[in-house]
Short mmCIF file of C-alpha atoms in Angstrom, two decimals:
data_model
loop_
_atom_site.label_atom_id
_atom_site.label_comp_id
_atom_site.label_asym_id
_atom_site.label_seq_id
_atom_site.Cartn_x
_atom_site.Cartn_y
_atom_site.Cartn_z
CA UNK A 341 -15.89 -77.77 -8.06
CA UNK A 342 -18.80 -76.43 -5.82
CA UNK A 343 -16.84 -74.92 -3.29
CA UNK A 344 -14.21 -73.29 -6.19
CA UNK A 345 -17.71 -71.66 -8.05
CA UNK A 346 -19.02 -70.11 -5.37
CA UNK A 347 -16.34 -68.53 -3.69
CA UNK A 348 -14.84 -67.34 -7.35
CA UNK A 349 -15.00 -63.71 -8.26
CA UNK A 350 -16.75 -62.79 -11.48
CA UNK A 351 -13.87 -62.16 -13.44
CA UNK A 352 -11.77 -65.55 -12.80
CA UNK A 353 -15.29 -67.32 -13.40
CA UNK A 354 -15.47 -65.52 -16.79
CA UNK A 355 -11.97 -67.38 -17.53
CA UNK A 356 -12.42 -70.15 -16.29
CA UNK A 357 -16.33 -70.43 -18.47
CA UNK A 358 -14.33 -69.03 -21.79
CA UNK A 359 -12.31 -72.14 -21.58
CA UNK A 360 -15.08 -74.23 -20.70
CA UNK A 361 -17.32 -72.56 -23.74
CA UNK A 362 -14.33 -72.99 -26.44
CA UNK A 363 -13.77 -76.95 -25.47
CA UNK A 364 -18.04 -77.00 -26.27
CA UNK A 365 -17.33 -74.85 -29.24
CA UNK A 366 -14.38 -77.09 -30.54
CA UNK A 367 -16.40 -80.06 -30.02
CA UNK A 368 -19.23 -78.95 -32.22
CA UNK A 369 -17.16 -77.51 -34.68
CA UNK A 370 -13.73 -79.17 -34.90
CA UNK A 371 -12.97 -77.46 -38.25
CA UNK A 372 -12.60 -74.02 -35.68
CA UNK A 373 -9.29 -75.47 -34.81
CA UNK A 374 -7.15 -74.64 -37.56
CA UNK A 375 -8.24 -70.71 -37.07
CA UNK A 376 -8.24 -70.32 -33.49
CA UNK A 377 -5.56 -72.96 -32.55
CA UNK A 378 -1.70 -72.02 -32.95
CA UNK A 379 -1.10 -73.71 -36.28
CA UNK A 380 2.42 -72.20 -37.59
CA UNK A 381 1.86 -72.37 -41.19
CA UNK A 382 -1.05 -70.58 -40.77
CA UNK A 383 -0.28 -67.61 -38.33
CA UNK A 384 1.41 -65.34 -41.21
CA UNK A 385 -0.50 -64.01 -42.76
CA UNK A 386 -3.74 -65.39 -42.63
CA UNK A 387 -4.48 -66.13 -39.27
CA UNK A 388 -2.12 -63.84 -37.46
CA UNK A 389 -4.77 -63.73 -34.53
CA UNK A 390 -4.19 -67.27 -33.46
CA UNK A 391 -0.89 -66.15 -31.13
CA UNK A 392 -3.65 -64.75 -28.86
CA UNK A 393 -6.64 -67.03 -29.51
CA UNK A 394 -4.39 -70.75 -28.98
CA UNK A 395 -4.31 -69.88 -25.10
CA UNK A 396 -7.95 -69.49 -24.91
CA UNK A 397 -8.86 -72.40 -27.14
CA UNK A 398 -9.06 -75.92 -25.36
CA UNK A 399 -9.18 -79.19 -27.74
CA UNK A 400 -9.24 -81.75 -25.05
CA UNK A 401 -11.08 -82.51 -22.23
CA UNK A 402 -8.39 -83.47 -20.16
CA UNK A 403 -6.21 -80.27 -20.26
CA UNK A 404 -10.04 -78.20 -20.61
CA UNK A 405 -10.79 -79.61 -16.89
CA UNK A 406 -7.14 -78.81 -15.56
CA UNK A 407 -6.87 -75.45 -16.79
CA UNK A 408 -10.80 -74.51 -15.77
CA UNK A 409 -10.27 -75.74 -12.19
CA UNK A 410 -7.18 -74.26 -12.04
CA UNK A 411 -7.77 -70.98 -13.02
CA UNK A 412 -10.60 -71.26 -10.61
CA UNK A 413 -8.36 -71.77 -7.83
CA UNK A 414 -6.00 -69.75 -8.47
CA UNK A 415 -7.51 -66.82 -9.99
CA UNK A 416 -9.52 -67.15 -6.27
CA UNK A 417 -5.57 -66.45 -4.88
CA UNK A 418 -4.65 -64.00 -6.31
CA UNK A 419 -7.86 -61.44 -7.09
CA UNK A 420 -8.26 -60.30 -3.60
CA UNK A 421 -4.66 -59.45 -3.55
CA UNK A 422 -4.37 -57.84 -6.98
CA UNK A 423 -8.09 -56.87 -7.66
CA UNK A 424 -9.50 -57.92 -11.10
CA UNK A 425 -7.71 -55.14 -13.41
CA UNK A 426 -4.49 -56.70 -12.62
CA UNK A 427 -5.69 -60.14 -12.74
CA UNK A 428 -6.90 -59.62 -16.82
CA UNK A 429 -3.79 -57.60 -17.61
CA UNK A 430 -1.42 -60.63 -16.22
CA UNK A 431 -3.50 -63.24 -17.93
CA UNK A 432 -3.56 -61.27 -21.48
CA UNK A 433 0.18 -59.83 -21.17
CA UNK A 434 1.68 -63.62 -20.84
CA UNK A 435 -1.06 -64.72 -22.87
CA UNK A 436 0.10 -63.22 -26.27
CA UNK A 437 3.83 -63.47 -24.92
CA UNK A 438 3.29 -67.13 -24.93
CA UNK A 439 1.80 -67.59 -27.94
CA UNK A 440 4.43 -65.29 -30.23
CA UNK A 441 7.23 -66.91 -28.41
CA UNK A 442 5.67 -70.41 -29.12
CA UNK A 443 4.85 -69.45 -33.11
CA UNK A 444 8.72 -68.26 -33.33
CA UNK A 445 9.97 -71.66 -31.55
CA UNK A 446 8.10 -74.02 -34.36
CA UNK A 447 8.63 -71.48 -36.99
CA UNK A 448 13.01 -71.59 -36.26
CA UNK A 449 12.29 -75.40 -35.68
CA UNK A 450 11.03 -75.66 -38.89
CA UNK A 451 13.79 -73.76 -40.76
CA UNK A 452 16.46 -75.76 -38.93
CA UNK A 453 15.31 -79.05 -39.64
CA UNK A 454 13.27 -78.55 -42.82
CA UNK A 455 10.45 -80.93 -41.17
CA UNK A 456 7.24 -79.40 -41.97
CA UNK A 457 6.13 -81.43 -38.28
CA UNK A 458 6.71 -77.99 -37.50
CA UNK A 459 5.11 -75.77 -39.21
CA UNK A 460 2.00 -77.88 -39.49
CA UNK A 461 1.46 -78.53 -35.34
CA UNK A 462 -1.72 -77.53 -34.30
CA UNK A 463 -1.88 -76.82 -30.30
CA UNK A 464 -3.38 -74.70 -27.87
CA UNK A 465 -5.00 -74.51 -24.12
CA UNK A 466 -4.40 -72.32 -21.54
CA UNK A 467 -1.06 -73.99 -19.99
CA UNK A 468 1.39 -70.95 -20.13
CA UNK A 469 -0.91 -68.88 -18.50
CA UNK A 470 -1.80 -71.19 -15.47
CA UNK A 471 1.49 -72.35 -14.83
CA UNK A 472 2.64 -68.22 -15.10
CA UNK A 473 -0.37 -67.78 -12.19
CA UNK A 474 1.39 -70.72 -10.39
CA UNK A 475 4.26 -68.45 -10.50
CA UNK A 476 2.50 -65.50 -9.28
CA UNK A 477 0.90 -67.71 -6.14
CA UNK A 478 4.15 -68.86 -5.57
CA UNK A 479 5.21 -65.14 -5.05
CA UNK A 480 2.00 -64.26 -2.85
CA UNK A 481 1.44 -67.76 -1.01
CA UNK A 482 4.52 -69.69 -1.04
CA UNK A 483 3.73 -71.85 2.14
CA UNK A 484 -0.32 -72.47 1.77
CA UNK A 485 -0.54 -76.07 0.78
CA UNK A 486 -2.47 -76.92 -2.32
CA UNK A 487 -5.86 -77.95 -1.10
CA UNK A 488 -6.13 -81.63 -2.87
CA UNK A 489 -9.08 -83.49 -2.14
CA UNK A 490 -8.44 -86.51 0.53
CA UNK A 491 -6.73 -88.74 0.57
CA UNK A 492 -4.36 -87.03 -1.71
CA UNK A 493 -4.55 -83.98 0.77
CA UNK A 494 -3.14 -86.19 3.68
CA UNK A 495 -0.54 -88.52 1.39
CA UNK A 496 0.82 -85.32 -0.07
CA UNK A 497 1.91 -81.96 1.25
CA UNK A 498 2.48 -79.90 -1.96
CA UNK A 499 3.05 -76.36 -1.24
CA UNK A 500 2.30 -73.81 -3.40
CA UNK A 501 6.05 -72.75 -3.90
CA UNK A 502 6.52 -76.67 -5.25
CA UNK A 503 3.50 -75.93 -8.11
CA UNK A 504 5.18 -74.07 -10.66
CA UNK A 505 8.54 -76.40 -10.45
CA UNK A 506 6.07 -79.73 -10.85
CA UNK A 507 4.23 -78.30 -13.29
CA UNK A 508 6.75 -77.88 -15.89
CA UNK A 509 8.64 -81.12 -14.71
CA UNK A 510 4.90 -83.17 -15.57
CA UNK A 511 4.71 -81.71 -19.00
CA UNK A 512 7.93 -82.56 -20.09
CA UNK A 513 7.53 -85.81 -19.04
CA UNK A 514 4.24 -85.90 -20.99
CA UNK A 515 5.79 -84.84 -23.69
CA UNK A 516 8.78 -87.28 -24.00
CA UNK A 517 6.52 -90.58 -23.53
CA UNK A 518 4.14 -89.22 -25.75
CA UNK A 519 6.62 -89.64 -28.29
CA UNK A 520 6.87 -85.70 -28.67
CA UNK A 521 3.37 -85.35 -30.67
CA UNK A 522 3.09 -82.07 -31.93
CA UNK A 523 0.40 -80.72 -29.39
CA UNK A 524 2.34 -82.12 -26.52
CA UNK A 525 5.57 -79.79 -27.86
CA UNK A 526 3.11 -77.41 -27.85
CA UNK A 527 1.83 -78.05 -24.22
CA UNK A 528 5.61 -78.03 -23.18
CA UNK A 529 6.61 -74.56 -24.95
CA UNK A 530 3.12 -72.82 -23.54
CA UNK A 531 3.92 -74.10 -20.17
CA UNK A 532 7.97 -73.29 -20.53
CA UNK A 533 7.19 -69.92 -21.84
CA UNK A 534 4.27 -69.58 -19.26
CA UNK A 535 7.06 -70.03 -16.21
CA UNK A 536 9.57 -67.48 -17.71
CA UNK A 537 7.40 -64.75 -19.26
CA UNK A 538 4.94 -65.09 -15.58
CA UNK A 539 7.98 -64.58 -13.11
CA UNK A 540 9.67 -61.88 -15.61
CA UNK A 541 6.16 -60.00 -15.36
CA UNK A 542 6.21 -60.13 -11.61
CA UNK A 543 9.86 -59.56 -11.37
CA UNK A 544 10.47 -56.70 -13.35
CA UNK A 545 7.41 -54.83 -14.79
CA UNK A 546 3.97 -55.13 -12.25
CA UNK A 547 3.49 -51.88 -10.48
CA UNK A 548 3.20 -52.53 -7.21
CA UNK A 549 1.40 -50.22 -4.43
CA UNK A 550 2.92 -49.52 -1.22
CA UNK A 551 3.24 -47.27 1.77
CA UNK A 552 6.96 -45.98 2.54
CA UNK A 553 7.54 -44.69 6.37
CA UNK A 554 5.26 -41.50 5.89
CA UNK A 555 2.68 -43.36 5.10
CA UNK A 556 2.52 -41.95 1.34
CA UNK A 557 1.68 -44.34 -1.23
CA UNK A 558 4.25 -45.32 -3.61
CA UNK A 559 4.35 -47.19 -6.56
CA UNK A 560 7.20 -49.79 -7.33
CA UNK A 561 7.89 -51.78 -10.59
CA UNK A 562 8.77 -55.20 -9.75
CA UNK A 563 9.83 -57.32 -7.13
CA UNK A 564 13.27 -56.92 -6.02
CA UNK A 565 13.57 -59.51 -3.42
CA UNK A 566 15.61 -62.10 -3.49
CA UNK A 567 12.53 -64.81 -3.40
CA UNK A 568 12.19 -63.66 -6.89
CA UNK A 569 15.20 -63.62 -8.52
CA UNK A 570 15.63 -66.25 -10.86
CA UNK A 571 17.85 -68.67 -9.37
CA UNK A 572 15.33 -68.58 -6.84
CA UNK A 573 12.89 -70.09 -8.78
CA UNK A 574 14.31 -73.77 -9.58
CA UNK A 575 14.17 -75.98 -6.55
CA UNK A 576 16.30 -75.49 -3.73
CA UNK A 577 18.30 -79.23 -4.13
CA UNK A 578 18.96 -77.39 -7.51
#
């Protein structure tokens, strides 16, 4: 954690401490939950801000310490390559893509089943965007391993193309033997929605600066290549 600090720019520390500072803030005040959390039968209209707020809002200390040592490390990826500007935009862009696309999910739940389960889930943390900057390390740093502390780092060579694949694969795991509680739908639809609204980002929309054969800078919109089409993006065996 150390090591991840100190060699952390300001802006992915600033994250990575409003996730840390929102876990303190929900344990002192629990009631902050219902307004800041993505609770469906809230959202319209009286707490239409919580689309955008949910990602930023951790409940639990187990998903508060993955996503604040993971935005750490990744953030640490992919700032020197993007610079910080880009960095924010990605994070708030999938951000509030997650959290509408999550709020329409329960809400057509909901009016499919009648079960008010739906309406009345109350989830949040910043899954969708980590596993979306999983995506985008993927693109950058596909064959850096994942630096795991030993023995892990020995037993198991994860690369960083595997990440974004294993990600979603644990939280829909989690969320069957869970039983499907309502924040663990919630943790699979941020981290679902994460994965597709990251790579169509980086596919189709991030300007990209490069030099064609005069030397001239160009900008390009999206990556074309083939690494990042979409079929590209399940695992090979796949």
């Amino acid at each position: 954690l150390g090591l991840l600090v100190q060699t952390s720019s300001p802006t992915t520390k600033s994250i990575a401490a409003t996730l840390a500072a929102t876990y303190v803030l929900n344990l002192l005040a629990p009631s902050l939950a219902s307004t800041f959390a993505l609770v469906p039968e809230r959202t319209i209209p009286f707490c239409v801000w919580n689309v955008f707020t949910a990602g930023y809002y951790e409940q639990y200390l187990a998903s508060a310490v993955v996503n604040v040592l993971g935005t750490l490390y990744l953030g640490r990826c992919l700032e020197p390559i993007w610079g910080a500007e880009e960095l924010v935009r990605f994070v708030v862009l999938v951000n509030l893509a997650v959290g509408c696309a999550a709020f329409v999910t329960m809400y057509l739940l909901y009016v499919a089943t009648y079960s008010q389960f739906y309406i009345f889930a109350k989830f949040s943390g910043f899954h969708g965007v980590l596993v979306a900057l999983t995506v985008a390390v993927r693109q950058q740093l596909p064959l850096d391993r994942v630096p795991l502390p030993n023995p892990l780092y020995a037993v198991l060579k994860i690369r960083n193309k595997d990440v974004p694949g294993l990600y979603c694969a644990g939280a829909a795991a989690l969320c069957v033997f869970s039983g499907a509680e309502h924040h663990h739908i919630g943790l699979y639809l941020f981290v679902l929605y994460g994965a597709f609204f990251g790579w169509a980002y980086l596919r189709y929309f991030q300007p990209l600066r490069r030099r064609d054969a005069n030397g001239n800078e160009i900008v390009q919109i999206g990556d074309d290549r083939r690494e990042m089409s979409f079929a590209a993006q399940f695992p090979e065996f796949l």
